[in-house]
Amino acid sequence: MMRKLFAILILALLPFIVQAQTVQAQTNQEGTDRMIKMTTSLGEIMIELYPDEAPVTVRNFLDYVESGFFTGTIFHRVIPGFVIQGGGLDKDMRPKQANPGIINEADNGLKNEVGMLSMARTNDPNSATSQFFINLVDNAFLDFKAKTPQGWGYAVFARVTSGMDVVNSIASMTTGDRNGHSDVPLEPIVILNVEVIEE
């Protein structure tokens, strides 16, 4: 009698068990696009994305990663004590064709602190495409202040979890002027590959 009741109970709970496993599997799958490995000519940088705080920005970045867009681009703007910037120009300083600009998510509560990645943009707050920068110091003046042209700030969407030694090595490179750009490393710092790492 007890065995029959136990069997009936298991059958009754089976749909809920399957549903729970499905939800867990979906959660695990969603978590697999949070870690990025960026391989540069000076070493590897591990990056954690923040899809909850910056969903549009992270999806935009992942689109470029998954298409292979970043391969062969360089860190073309290096300013010690400020930022290193890349993701838009090739070794010959030619801009790559990027996707349309995205909305500015700088009001997401994340700050432009050491090791945080943010989107580069023009004076238009909603003009970020593929270029990003890594903060070398705490740059509070880049943070969101207000929804005005002067106050929007720059959207933080990720952070370096390891490889800040590589970031700092890039920041120490000798720079100069090239093709109308200033602060360009004289020795090209190339992004060799960017890939999603499944956790």
mmCIF file with all atom_site columns, C-alpha atoms in Angstrom:
data_model
loop_
_atom_site.group_PDB
_atom_site.id
_atom_site.type_symbol
_atom_site.label_atom_id
_atom_site.label_alt_id
_atom_site.label_comp_id
_atom_site.label_asym_id
_atom_site.label_entity_id
_atom_site.label_seq_id
_atom_site.pdbx_PDB_ins_code
_atom_site.Cartn_x
_atom_site.Cartn_y
_atom_site.Cartn_z
_atom_site.occupancy
_atom_site.B_iso_or_equiv
_atom_site.pdbx_formal_charge
_atom_site.auth_seq_id
_atom_site.auth_comp_id
_atom_site.auth_asym_id
_atom_site.auth_atom_id
_atom_site.pdbx_PDB_model_num
ATOM 1   C CA . MET A 1 1   ? 0.000  0.000  0.000   1.00 0.00 ? 1   MET A CA 1
ATOM 2   C CA . MET A 1 2   ? 2.800  2.385  1.006   1.00 0.00 ? 2   MET A CA 1
ATOM 3   C CA . ARG A 1 3   ? 4.717  1.565  -2.179  1.00 0.00 ? 3   ARG A CA 1
ATOM 4   C CA . LYS A 1 4   ? 1.671  2.410  -4.301  1.00 0.00 ? 4   LYS A CA 1
ATOM 5   C CA . LEU A 1 5   ? 1.221  5.744  -2.498  1.00 0.00 ? 5   LEU A CA 1
ATOM 6   C CA . PHE A 1 6   ? 4.913  6.528  -2.953  1.00 0.00 ? 6   PHE A CA 1
ATOM 7   C CA . ALA A 1 7   ? 4.736  5.704  -6.671  1.00 0.00 ? 7   ALA A CA 1
ATOM 8   C CA . ILE A 1 8   ? 1.641  7.894  -7.090  1.00 0.00 ? 8   ILE A CA 1
ATOM 9   C CA . LEU A 1 9   ? 3.379  10.732 -5.244  1.00 0.00 ? 9   LEU A CA 1
ATOM 10  C CA . ILE A 1 10  ? 6.456  10.480 -7.496  1.00 0.00 ? 10  ILE A CA 1
ATOM 11  C CA . LEU A 1 11  ? 4.277  10.511 -10.627 1.00 0.00 ? 11  LEU A CA 1
ATOM 12  C CA . ALA A 1 12  ? 2.413  13.550 -9.344  1.00 0.00 ? 12  ALA A CA 1
ATOM 13  C CA . LEU A 1 13  ? 5.648  15.436 -8.640  1.00 0.00 ? 13  LEU A CA 1
ATOM 14  C CA . LEU A 1 14  ? 7.405  14.395 -11.870 1.00 0.00 ? 14  LEU A CA 1
ATOM 15  C CA . PRO A 1 15  ? 6.226  17.388 -13.970 1.00 0.00 ? 15  PRO A CA 1
ATOM 16  C CA . PHE A 1 16  ? 7.482  19.800 -11.293 1.00 0.00 ? 16  PHE A CA 1
ATOM 17  C CA . ILE A 1 17  ? 10.850 18.037 -11.077 1.00 0.00 ? 17  ILE A CA 1
ATOM 18  C CA . VAL A 1 18  ? 11.269 18.192 -14.858 1.00 0.00 ? 18  VAL A CA 1
ATOM 19  C CA . GLN A 1 19  ? 10.246 21.851 -14.903 1.00 0.00 ? 19  GLN A CA 1
ATOM 20  C CA . ALA A 1 20  ? 12.750 22.677 -12.150 1.00 0.00 ? 20  ALA A CA 1
ATOM 21  C CA . GLN A 1 21  ? 15.525 20.912 -14.041 1.00 0.00 ? 21  GLN A CA 1
ATOM 22  C CA . THR A 1 22  ? 14.597 22.804 -17.224 1.00 0.00 ? 22  THR A CA 1
ATOM 23  C CA . VAL A 1 23  ? 14.682 26.152 -15.405 1.00 0.00 ? 23  VAL A CA 1
ATOM 24  C CA . GLN A 1 24  ? 18.056 25.255 -13.874 1.00 0.00 ? 24  GLN A CA 1
ATOM 25  C CA . ALA A 1 25  ? 19.417 24.272 -17.282 1.00 0.00 ? 25  ALA A CA 1
ATOM 26  C CA . GLN A 1 26  ? 18.200 27.552 -18.768 1.00 0.00 ? 26  GLN A CA 1
ATOM 27  C CA . THR A 1 27  ? 19.807 29.470 -15.887 1.00 0.00 ? 27  THR A CA 1
ATOM 28  C CA . ASN A 1 28  ? 23.086 27.648 -16.430 1.00 0.00 ? 28  ASN A CA 1
ATOM 29  C CA . GLN A 1 29  ? 22.911 28.370 -20.152 1.00 0.00 ? 29  GLN A CA 1
ATOM 30  C CA . GLU A 1 30  ? 22.276 32.052 -19.518 1.00 0.00 ? 30  GLU A CA 1
ATOM 31  C CA . GLY A 1 31  ? 25.283 32.142 -17.211 1.00 0.00 ? 31  GLY A CA 1
ATOM 32  C CA . THR A 1 32  ? 27.644 30.893 -19.902 1.00 0.00 ? 32  THR A CA 1
ATOM 33  C CA . ASP A 1 33  ? 27.912 34.232 -21.684 1.00 0.00 ? 33  ASP A CA 1
ATOM 34  C CA . ARG A 1 34  ? 29.224 36.196 -18.701 1.00 0.00 ? 34  ARG A CA 1
ATOM 35  C CA . MET A 1 35  ? 32.952 35.432 -19.074 1.00 0.00 ? 35  MET A CA 1
ATOM 36  C CA . ILE A 1 36  ? 35.111 36.599 -21.967 1.00 0.00 ? 36  ILE A CA 1
ATOM 37  C CA . LYS A 1 37  ? 38.738 35.826 -22.790 1.00 0.00 ? 37  LYS A CA 1
ATOM 38  C CA . MET A 1 38  ? 40.492 38.533 -24.774 1.00 0.00 ? 38  MET A CA 1
ATOM 39  C CA . THR A 1 39  ? 43.821 37.441 -26.219 1.00 0.00 ? 39  THR A CA 1
ATOM 40  C CA . THR A 1 40  ? 46.127 40.313 -27.153 1.00 0.00 ? 40  THR A CA 1
ATOM 41  C CA . SER A 1 41  ? 49.655 40.449 -28.523 1.00 0.00 ? 41  SER A CA 1
ATOM 42  C CA . LEU A 1 42  ? 50.796 41.167 -24.946 1.00 0.00 ? 42  LEU A CA 1
ATOM 43  C CA . GLY A 1 43  ? 48.772 38.464 -23.192 1.00 0.00 ? 43  GLY A CA 1
ATOM 44  C CA . GLU A 1 44  ? 45.295 37.438 -22.037 1.00 0.00 ? 44  GLU A CA 1
ATOM 45  C CA . ILE A 1 45  ? 42.653 39.510 -20.283 1.00 0.00 ? 45  ILE A CA 1
ATOM 46  C CA . MET A 1 46  ? 39.711 37.798 -18.587 1.00 0.00 ? 46  MET A CA 1
ATOM 47  C CA . ILE A 1 47  ? 36.509 39.827 -18.504 1.00 0.00 ? 47  ILE A CA 1
ATOM 48  C CA . GLU A 1 48  ? 33.219 39.384 -16.626 1.00 0.00 ? 48  GLU A CA 1
ATOM 49  C CA . LEU A 1 49  ? 30.150 40.879 -18.304 1.00 0.00 ? 49  LEU A CA 1
ATOM 50  C CA . TYR A 1 50  ? 27.189 42.471 -16.479 1.00 0.00 ? 50  TYR A CA 1
ATOM 51  C CA . PRO A 1 51  ? 24.106 41.487 -18.540 1.00 0.00 ? 51  PRO A CA 1
ATOM 52  C CA . ASP A 1 52  ? 21.690 42.270 -15.694 1.00 0.00 ? 52  ASP A CA 1
ATOM 53  C CA . GLU A 1 53  ? 22.866 45.863 -15.312 1.00 0.00 ? 53  GLU A CA 1
ATOM 54  C CA . ALA A 1 54  ? 23.663 46.566 -18.970 1.00 0.00 ? 54  ALA A CA 1
ATOM 55  C CA . PRO A 1 55  ? 21.625 44.150 -21.137 1.00 0.00 ? 55  PRO A CA 1
ATOM 56  C CA . VAL A 1 56  ? 21.711 46.165 -24.374 1.00 0.00 ? 56  VAL A CA 1
ATOM 57  C CA . THR A 1 57  ? 25.419 46.980 -24.072 1.00 0.00 ? 57  THR A CA 1
ATOM 58  C CA . VAL A 1 58  ? 26.394 43.400 -23.246 1.00 0.00 ? 58  VAL A CA 1
ATOM 59  C CA . ARG A 1 59  ? 24.313 42.002 -26.114 1.00 0.00 ? 59  ARG A CA 1
ATOM 60  C CA . ASN A 1 60  ? 25.937 44.524 -28.455 1.00 0.00 ? 60  ASN A CA 1
ATOM 61  C CA . PHE A 1 61  ? 29.421 43.519 -27.259 1.00 0.00 ? 61  PHE A CA 1
ATOM 62  C CA . LEU A 1 62  ? 28.616 39.815 -27.619 1.00 0.00 ? 62  LEU A CA 1
ATOM 63  C CA . ASP A 1 63  ? 27.382 40.379 -31.178 1.00 0.00 ? 63  ASP A CA 1
ATOM 64  C CA . TYR A 1 64  ? 30.809 41.750 -32.062 1.00 0.00 ? 64  TYR A CA 1
ATOM 65  C CA . VAL A 1 65  ? 32.549 38.910 -30.200 1.00 0.00 ? 65  VAL A CA 1
ATOM 66  C CA . GLU A 1 66  ? 30.501 36.187 -31.884 1.00 0.00 ? 66  GLU A CA 1
ATOM 67  C CA . SER A 1 67  ? 31.011 37.667 -35.361 1.00 0.00 ? 67  SER A CA 1
ATOM 68  C CA . GLY A 1 68  ? 34.800 37.805 -34.908 1.00 0.00 ? 68  GLY A CA 1
ATOM 69  C CA . PHE A 1 69  ? 34.739 41.579 -35.402 1.00 0.00 ? 69  PHE A CA 1
ATOM 70  C CA . PHE A 1 70  ? 37.417 42.315 -32.801 1.00 0.00 ? 70  PHE A CA 1
ATOM 71  C CA . THR A 1 71  ? 40.022 39.970 -34.297 1.00 0.00 ? 71  THR A CA 1
ATOM 72  C CA . GLY A 1 72  ? 42.804 42.068 -35.777 1.00 0.00 ? 72  GLY A CA 1
ATOM 73  C CA . THR A 1 73  ? 41.699 45.332 -34.163 1.00 0.00 ? 73  THR A CA 1
ATOM 74  C CA . ILE A 1 74  ? 44.114 47.238 -31.948 1.00 0.00 ? 74  ILE A CA 1
ATOM 75  C CA . PHE A 1 75  ? 44.253 49.306 -28.787 1.00 0.00 ? 75  PHE A CA 1
ATOM 76  C CA . HIS A 1 76  ? 44.612 52.582 -30.643 1.00 0.00 ? 76  HIS A CA 1
ATOM 77  C CA . ARG A 1 77  ? 44.351 55.037 -27.748 1.00 0.00 ? 77  ARG A CA 1
ATOM 78  C CA . VAL A 1 78  ? 46.542 54.568 -24.689 1.00 0.00 ? 78  VAL A CA 1
ATOM 79  C CA . ILE A 1 79  ? 46.738 57.224 -21.972 1.00 0.00 ? 79  ILE A CA 1
ATOM 80  C CA . PRO A 1 80  ? 48.575 56.244 -18.758 1.00 0.00 ? 80  PRO A CA 1
ATOM 81  C CA . GLY A 1 81  ? 46.620 57.189 -15.653 1.00 0.00 ? 81  GLY A CA 1
ATOM 82  C CA . PHE A 1 82  ? 43.388 57.261 -17.639 1.00 0.00 ? 82  PHE A CA 1
ATOM 83  C CA . VAL A 1 83  ? 42.290 54.523 -20.090 1.00 0.00 ? 83  VAL A CA 1
ATOM 84  C CA . ILE A 1 84  ? 43.261 52.153 -22.866 1.00 0.00 ? 84  ILE A CA 1
ATOM 85  C CA . GLN A 1 85  ? 40.796 52.112 -25.769 1.00 0.00 ? 85  GLN A CA 1
ATOM 86  C CA . GLY A 1 86  ? 40.286 49.700 -28.653 1.00 0.00 ? 86  GLY A CA 1
ATOM 87  C CA . GLY A 1 87  ? 37.870 47.673 -30.719 1.00 0.00 ? 87  GLY A CA 1
ATOM 88  C CA . GLY A 1 88  ? 37.398 49.792 -33.815 1.00 0.00 ? 88  GLY A CA 1
ATOM 89  C CA . LEU A 1 89  ? 40.570 50.205 -35.892 1.00 0.00 ? 89  LEU A CA 1
ATOM 90  C CA . ASP A 1 90  ? 42.863 47.709 -37.597 1.00 0.00 ? 90  ASP A CA 1
ATOM 91  C CA . LYS A 1 91  ? 46.688 47.710 -37.558 1.00 0.00 ? 91  LYS A CA 1
ATOM 92  C CA . ASP A 1 92  ? 46.744 50.226 -40.406 1.00 0.00 ? 92  ASP A CA 1
ATOM 93  C CA . MET A 1 93  ? 44.500 52.593 -38.399 1.00 0.00 ? 93  MET A CA 1
ATOM 94  C CA . ARG A 1 94  ? 41.581 51.942 -40.725 1.00 0.00 ? 94  ARG A CA 1
ATOM 95  C CA . PRO A 1 95  ? 38.154 51.966 -39.035 1.00 0.00 ? 95  PRO A CA 1
ATOM 96  C CA . LYS A 1 96  ? 36.111 48.774 -39.339 1.00 0.00 ? 96  LYS A CA 1
ATOM 97  C CA . GLN A 1 97  ? 32.459 48.978 -40.364 1.00 0.00 ? 97  GLN A CA 1
ATOM 98  C CA . ALA A 1 98  ? 30.504 48.838 -37.098 1.00 0.00 ? 98  ALA A CA 1
ATOM 99  C CA . ASN A 1 99  ? 26.837 48.282 -36.346 1.00 0.00 ? 99  ASN A CA 1
ATOM 100 C CA . PRO A 1 100 ? 24.489 51.199 -35.559 1.00 0.00 ? 100 PRO A CA 1
ATOM 101 C CA . GLY A 1 101 ? 24.876 52.963 -32.215 1.00 0.00 ? 101 GLY A CA 1
ATOM 102 C CA . ILE A 1 102 ? 23.082 51.715 -29.101 1.00 0.00 ? 102 ILE A CA 1
ATOM 103 C CA . ILE A 1 103 ? 21.277 53.378 -26.215 1.00 0.00 ? 103 ILE A CA 1
ATOM 104 C CA . ASN A 1 104 ? 23.405 54.672 -23.378 1.00 0.00 ? 104 ASN A CA 1
ATOM 105 C CA . GLU A 1 105 ? 23.038 52.534 -20.226 1.00 0.00 ? 105 GLU A CA 1
ATOM 106 C CA . ALA A 1 106 ? 25.394 54.628 -18.100 1.00 0.00 ? 106 ALA A CA 1
ATOM 107 C CA . ASP A 1 107 ? 22.604 55.117 -15.551 1.00 0.00 ? 107 ASP A CA 1
ATOM 108 C CA . ASN A 1 108 ? 22.866 51.456 -14.455 1.00 0.00 ? 108 ASN A CA 1
ATOM 109 C CA . GLY A 1 109 ? 24.673 52.158 -11.183 1.00 0.00 ? 109 GLY A CA 1
ATOM 110 C CA . LEU A 1 110 ? 28.059 50.795 -12.291 1.00 0.00 ? 110 LEU A CA 1
ATOM 111 C CA . LYS A 1 111 ? 31.060 53.101 -11.924 1.00 0.00 ? 111 LYS A CA 1
ATOM 112 C CA . ASN A 1 112 ? 34.097 53.853 -14.081 1.00 0.00 ? 112 ASN A CA 1
ATOM 113 C CA . GLU A 1 113 ? 36.534 52.398 -11.582 1.00 0.00 ? 113 GLU A CA 1
ATOM 114 C CA . VAL A 1 114 ? 39.894 50.658 -12.067 1.00 0.00 ? 114 VAL A CA 1
ATOM 115 C CA . GLY A 1 115 ? 39.516 47.619 -14.336 1.00 0.00 ? 115 GLY A CA 1
ATOM 116 C CA . MET A 1 116 ? 35.974 48.402 -15.452 1.00 0.00 ? 116 MET A CA 1
ATOM 117 C CA . LEU A 1 117 ? 35.095 48.311 -19.175 1.00 0.00 ? 117 LEU A CA 1
ATOM 118 C CA . SER A 1 118 ? 32.941 51.054 -20.662 1.00 0.00 ? 118 SER A CA 1
ATOM 119 C CA . MET A 1 119 ? 31.703 51.968 -24.108 1.00 0.00 ? 119 MET A CA 1
ATOM 120 C CA . ALA A 1 120 ? 33.452 54.714 -26.043 1.00 0.00 ? 120 ALA A CA 1
ATOM 121 C CA . ARG A 1 121 ? 31.225 57.108 -27.972 1.00 0.00 ? 121 ARG A CA 1
ATOM 122 C CA . THR A 1 122 ? 31.008 60.488 -29.699 1.00 0.00 ? 122 THR A CA 1
ATOM 123 C CA . ASN A 1 123 ? 29.335 63.581 -28.214 1.00 0.00 ? 123 ASN A CA 1
ATOM 124 C CA . ASP A 1 124 ? 26.008 61.892 -28.942 1.00 0.00 ? 124 ASP A CA 1
ATOM 125 C CA . PRO A 1 125 ? 25.187 59.937 -25.749 1.00 0.00 ? 125 PRO A CA 1
ATOM 126 C CA . ASN A 1 126 ? 23.587 57.127 -27.779 1.00 0.00 ? 126 ASN A CA 1
ATOM 127 C CA . SER A 1 127 ? 26.368 56.605 -30.327 1.00 0.00 ? 127 SER A CA 1
ATOM 128 C CA . ALA A 1 128 ? 28.429 53.719 -28.867 1.00 0.00 ? 128 ALA A CA 1
ATOM 129 C CA . THR A 1 129 ? 29.171 50.963 -31.397 1.00 0.00 ? 129 THR A CA 1
ATOM 130 C CA . SER A 1 130 ? 32.175 48.621 -31.090 1.00 0.00 ? 130 SER A CA 1
ATOM 131 C CA . GLN A 1 131 ? 34.833 50.681 -29.327 1.00 0.00 ? 131 GLN A CA 1
ATOM 132 C CA . PHE A 1 132 ? 35.370 50.181 -25.614 1.00 0.00 ? 132 PHE A CA 1
ATOM 133 C CA . PHE A 1 133 ? 37.873 51.300 -23.003 1.00 0.00 ? 133 PHE A CA 1
ATOM 134 C CA . ILE A 1 134 ? 39.342 49.881 -19.811 1.00 0.00 ? 134 ILE A CA 1
ATOM 135 C CA . ASN A 1 135 ? 39.729 52.292 -16.908 1.00 0.00 ? 135 ASN A CA 1
ATOM 136 C CA . LEU A 1 136 ? 43.271 52.430 -15.517 1.00 0.00 ? 136 LEU A CA 1
ATOM 137 C CA . VAL A 1 137 ? 42.195 54.492 -12.490 1.00 0.00 ? 137 VAL A CA 1
ATOM 138 C CA . ASP A 1 138 ? 38.922 55.534 -10.888 1.00 0.00 ? 138 ASP A CA 1
ATOM 139 C CA . ASN A 1 139 ? 37.416 57.974 -13.411 1.00 0.00 ? 139 ASN A CA 1
ATOM 140 C CA . ALA A 1 140 ? 34.383 59.259 -11.526 1.00 0.00 ? 140 ALA A CA 1
ATOM 141 C CA . PHE A 1 141 ? 33.982 62.184 -13.946 1.00 0.00 ? 141 PHE A CA 1
ATOM 142 C CA . LEU A 1 142 ? 32.980 59.628 -16.628 1.00 0.00 ? 142 LEU A CA 1
ATOM 143 C CA . ASP A 1 143 ? 30.051 58.342 -14.540 1.00 0.00 ? 143 ASP A CA 1
ATOM 144 C CA . PHE A 1 144 ? 26.387 59.116 -15.165 1.00 0.00 ? 144 PHE A CA 1
ATOM 145 C CA . LYS A 1 145 ? 25.201 62.352 -13.593 1.00 0.00 ? 145 LYS A CA 1
ATOM 146 C CA . ALA A 1 146 ? 21.992 63.276 -15.432 1.00 0.00 ? 146 ALA A CA 1
ATOM 147 C CA . LYS A 1 147 ? 20.124 62.584 -18.672 1.00 0.00 ? 147 LYS A CA 1
ATOM 148 C CA . THR A 1 148 ? 21.624 65.598 -20.399 1.00 0.00 ? 148 THR A CA 1
ATOM 149 C CA . PRO A 1 149 ? 24.256 65.789 -23.167 1.00 0.00 ? 149 PRO A CA 1
ATOM 150 C CA . GLN A 1 150 ? 26.867 66.765 -20.568 1.00 0.00 ? 150 GLN A CA 1
ATOM 151 C CA . GLY A 1 151 ? 25.712 64.428 -17.815 1.00 0.00 ? 151 GLY A CA 1
ATOM 152 C CA . TRP A 1 152 ? 25.086 61.064 -19.494 1.00 0.00 ? 152 TRP A CA 1
ATOM 153 C CA . GLY A 1 153 ? 28.569 59.688 -18.923 1.00 0.00 ? 153 GLY A CA 1
ATOM 154 C CA . TYR A 1 154 ? 29.929 56.410 -20.295 1.00 0.00 ? 154 TYR A CA 1
ATOM 155 C CA . ALA A 1 155 ? 28.217 53.040 -19.870 1.00 0.00 ? 155 ALA A CA 1
ATOM 156 C CA . VAL A 1 156 ? 30.076 50.472 -17.771 1.00 0.00 ? 156 VAL A CA 1
ATOM 157 C CA . PHE A 1 157 ? 29.242 46.909 -18.800 1.00 0.00 ? 157 PHE A CA 1
ATOM 158 C CA . ALA A 1 158 ? 32.055 44.613 -17.640 1.00 0.00 ? 158 ALA A CA 1
ATOM 159 C CA . ARG A 1 159 ? 35.196 44.296 -15.512 1.00 0.00 ? 159 ARG A CA 1
ATOM 160 C CA . VAL A 1 160 ? 38.617 42.719 -15.781 1.00 0.00 ? 160 VAL A CA 1
ATOM 161 C CA . THR A 1 161 ? 38.828 39.730 -13.442 1.00 0.00 ? 161 THR A CA 1
ATOM 162 C CA . SER A 1 162 ? 42.414 38.798 -14.307 1.00 0.00 ? 162 SER A CA 1
ATOM 163 C CA . GLY A 1 163 ? 45.021 40.209 -16.638 1.00 0.00 ? 163 GLY A CA 1
ATOM 164 C CA . MET A 1 164 ? 45.324 43.717 -15.216 1.00 0.00 ? 164 MET A CA 1
ATOM 165 C CA . ASP A 1 165 ? 49.076 43.171 -15.536 1.00 0.00 ? 165 ASP A CA 1
ATOM 166 C CA . VAL A 1 166 ? 48.496 42.902 -19.302 1.00 0.00 ? 166 VAL A CA 1
ATOM 167 C CA . VAL A 1 167 ? 46.290 46.008 -19.235 1.00 0.00 ? 167 VAL A CA 1
ATOM 168 C CA . ASN A 1 168 ? 49.016 47.910 -17.383 1.00 0.00 ? 168 ASN A CA 1
ATOM 169 C CA . SER A 1 169 ? 51.643 46.641 -19.827 1.00 0.00 ? 169 SER A CA 1
ATOM 170 C CA . ILE A 1 170 ? 49.560 48.064 -22.670 1.00 0.00 ? 170 ILE A CA 1
ATOM 171 C CA . ALA A 1 171 ? 49.271 51.325 -20.736 1.00 0.00 ? 171 ALA A CA 1
ATOM 172 C CA . SER A 1 172 ? 53.067 51.538 -20.431 1.00 0.00 ? 172 SER A CA 1
ATOM 173 C CA . MET A 1 173 ? 53.718 51.393 -24.187 1.00 0.00 ? 173 MET A CA 1
ATOM 174 C CA . THR A 1 174 ? 55.339 54.370 -25.908 1.00 0.00 ? 174 THR A CA 1
ATOM 175 C CA . THR A 1 175 ? 52.769 56.320 -27.927 1.00 0.00 ? 175 THR A CA 1
ATOM 176 C CA . GLY A 1 176 ? 52.719 58.970 -30.629 1.00 0.00 ? 176 GLY A CA 1
ATOM 177 C CA . ASP A 1 177 ? 50.641 60.450 -33.443 1.00 0.00 ? 177 ASP A CA 1
ATOM 178 C CA . ARG A 1 178 ? 49.521 58.321 -36.366 1.00 0.00 ? 178 ARG A CA 1
ATOM 179 C CA . ASN A 1 179 ? 47.008 58.907 -39.172 1.00 0.00 ? 179 ASN A CA 1
ATOM 180 C CA . GLY A 1 180 ? 45.443 61.860 -37.389 1.00 0.00 ? 180 GLY A CA 1
ATOM 181 C CA . HIS A 1 181 ? 45.157 60.019 -34.067 1.00 0.00 ? 181 HIS A CA 1
ATOM 182 C CA . SER A 1 182 ? 47.130 60.836 -30.928 1.00 0.00 ? 182 SER A CA 1
ATOM 183 C CA . ASP A 1 183 ? 48.177 58.512 -28.067 1.00 0.00 ? 183 ASP A CA 1
ATOM 184 C CA . VAL A 1 184 ? 48.651 55.578 -30.463 1.00 0.00 ? 184 VAL A CA 1
ATOM 185 C CA . PRO A 1 185 ? 51.116 52.859 -29.358 1.00 0.00 ? 185 PRO A CA 1
ATOM 186 C CA . LEU A 1 186 ? 54.132 52.933 -31.671 1.00 0.00 ? 186 LEU A CA 1
ATOM 187 C CA . GLU A 1 187 ? 54.144 49.133 -31.526 1.00 0.00 ? 187 GLU A CA 1
ATOM 188 C CA . PRO A 1 188 ? 50.621 47.933 -32.458 1.00 0.00 ? 188 PRO A CA 1
ATOM 189 C CA . ILE A 1 189 ? 48.851 46.147 -29.607 1.00 0.00 ? 189 ILE A CA 1
ATOM 190 C CA . VAL A 1 190 ? 46.664 43.707 -31.508 1.00 0.00 ? 190 VAL A CA 1
ATOM 191 C CA . ILE A 1 191 ? 43.536 41.924 -30.280 1.00 0.00 ? 191 ILE A CA 1
ATOM 192 C CA . LEU A 1 192 ? 44.183 38.429 -31.619 1.00 0.00 ? 192 LEU A CA 1
ATOM 193 C CA . ASN A 1 193 ? 40.947 36.835 -30.449 1.00 0.00 ? 193 ASN A CA 1
ATOM 194 C CA . VAL A 1 194 ? 37.945 37.437 -28.215 1.00 0.00 ? 194 VAL A CA 1
ATOM 195 C CA . GLU A 1 195 ? 35.793 34.480 -27.154 1.00 0.00 ? 195 GLU A CA 1
ATOM 196 C CA . VAL A 1 196 ? 33.037 33.536 -24.733 1.00 0.00 ? 196 VAL A CA 1
ATOM 197 C CA . ILE A 1 197 ? 34.209 31.180 -22.006 1.00 0.00 ? 197 ILE A CA 1
ATOM 198 C CA . GLU A 1 198 ? 31.622 28.690 -20.770 1.00 0.00 ? 198 GLU A CA 1
ATOM 199 C CA . GLU A 1 199 ? 31.672 28.484 -16.993 1.00 0.00 ? 199 GLU A CA 1
#
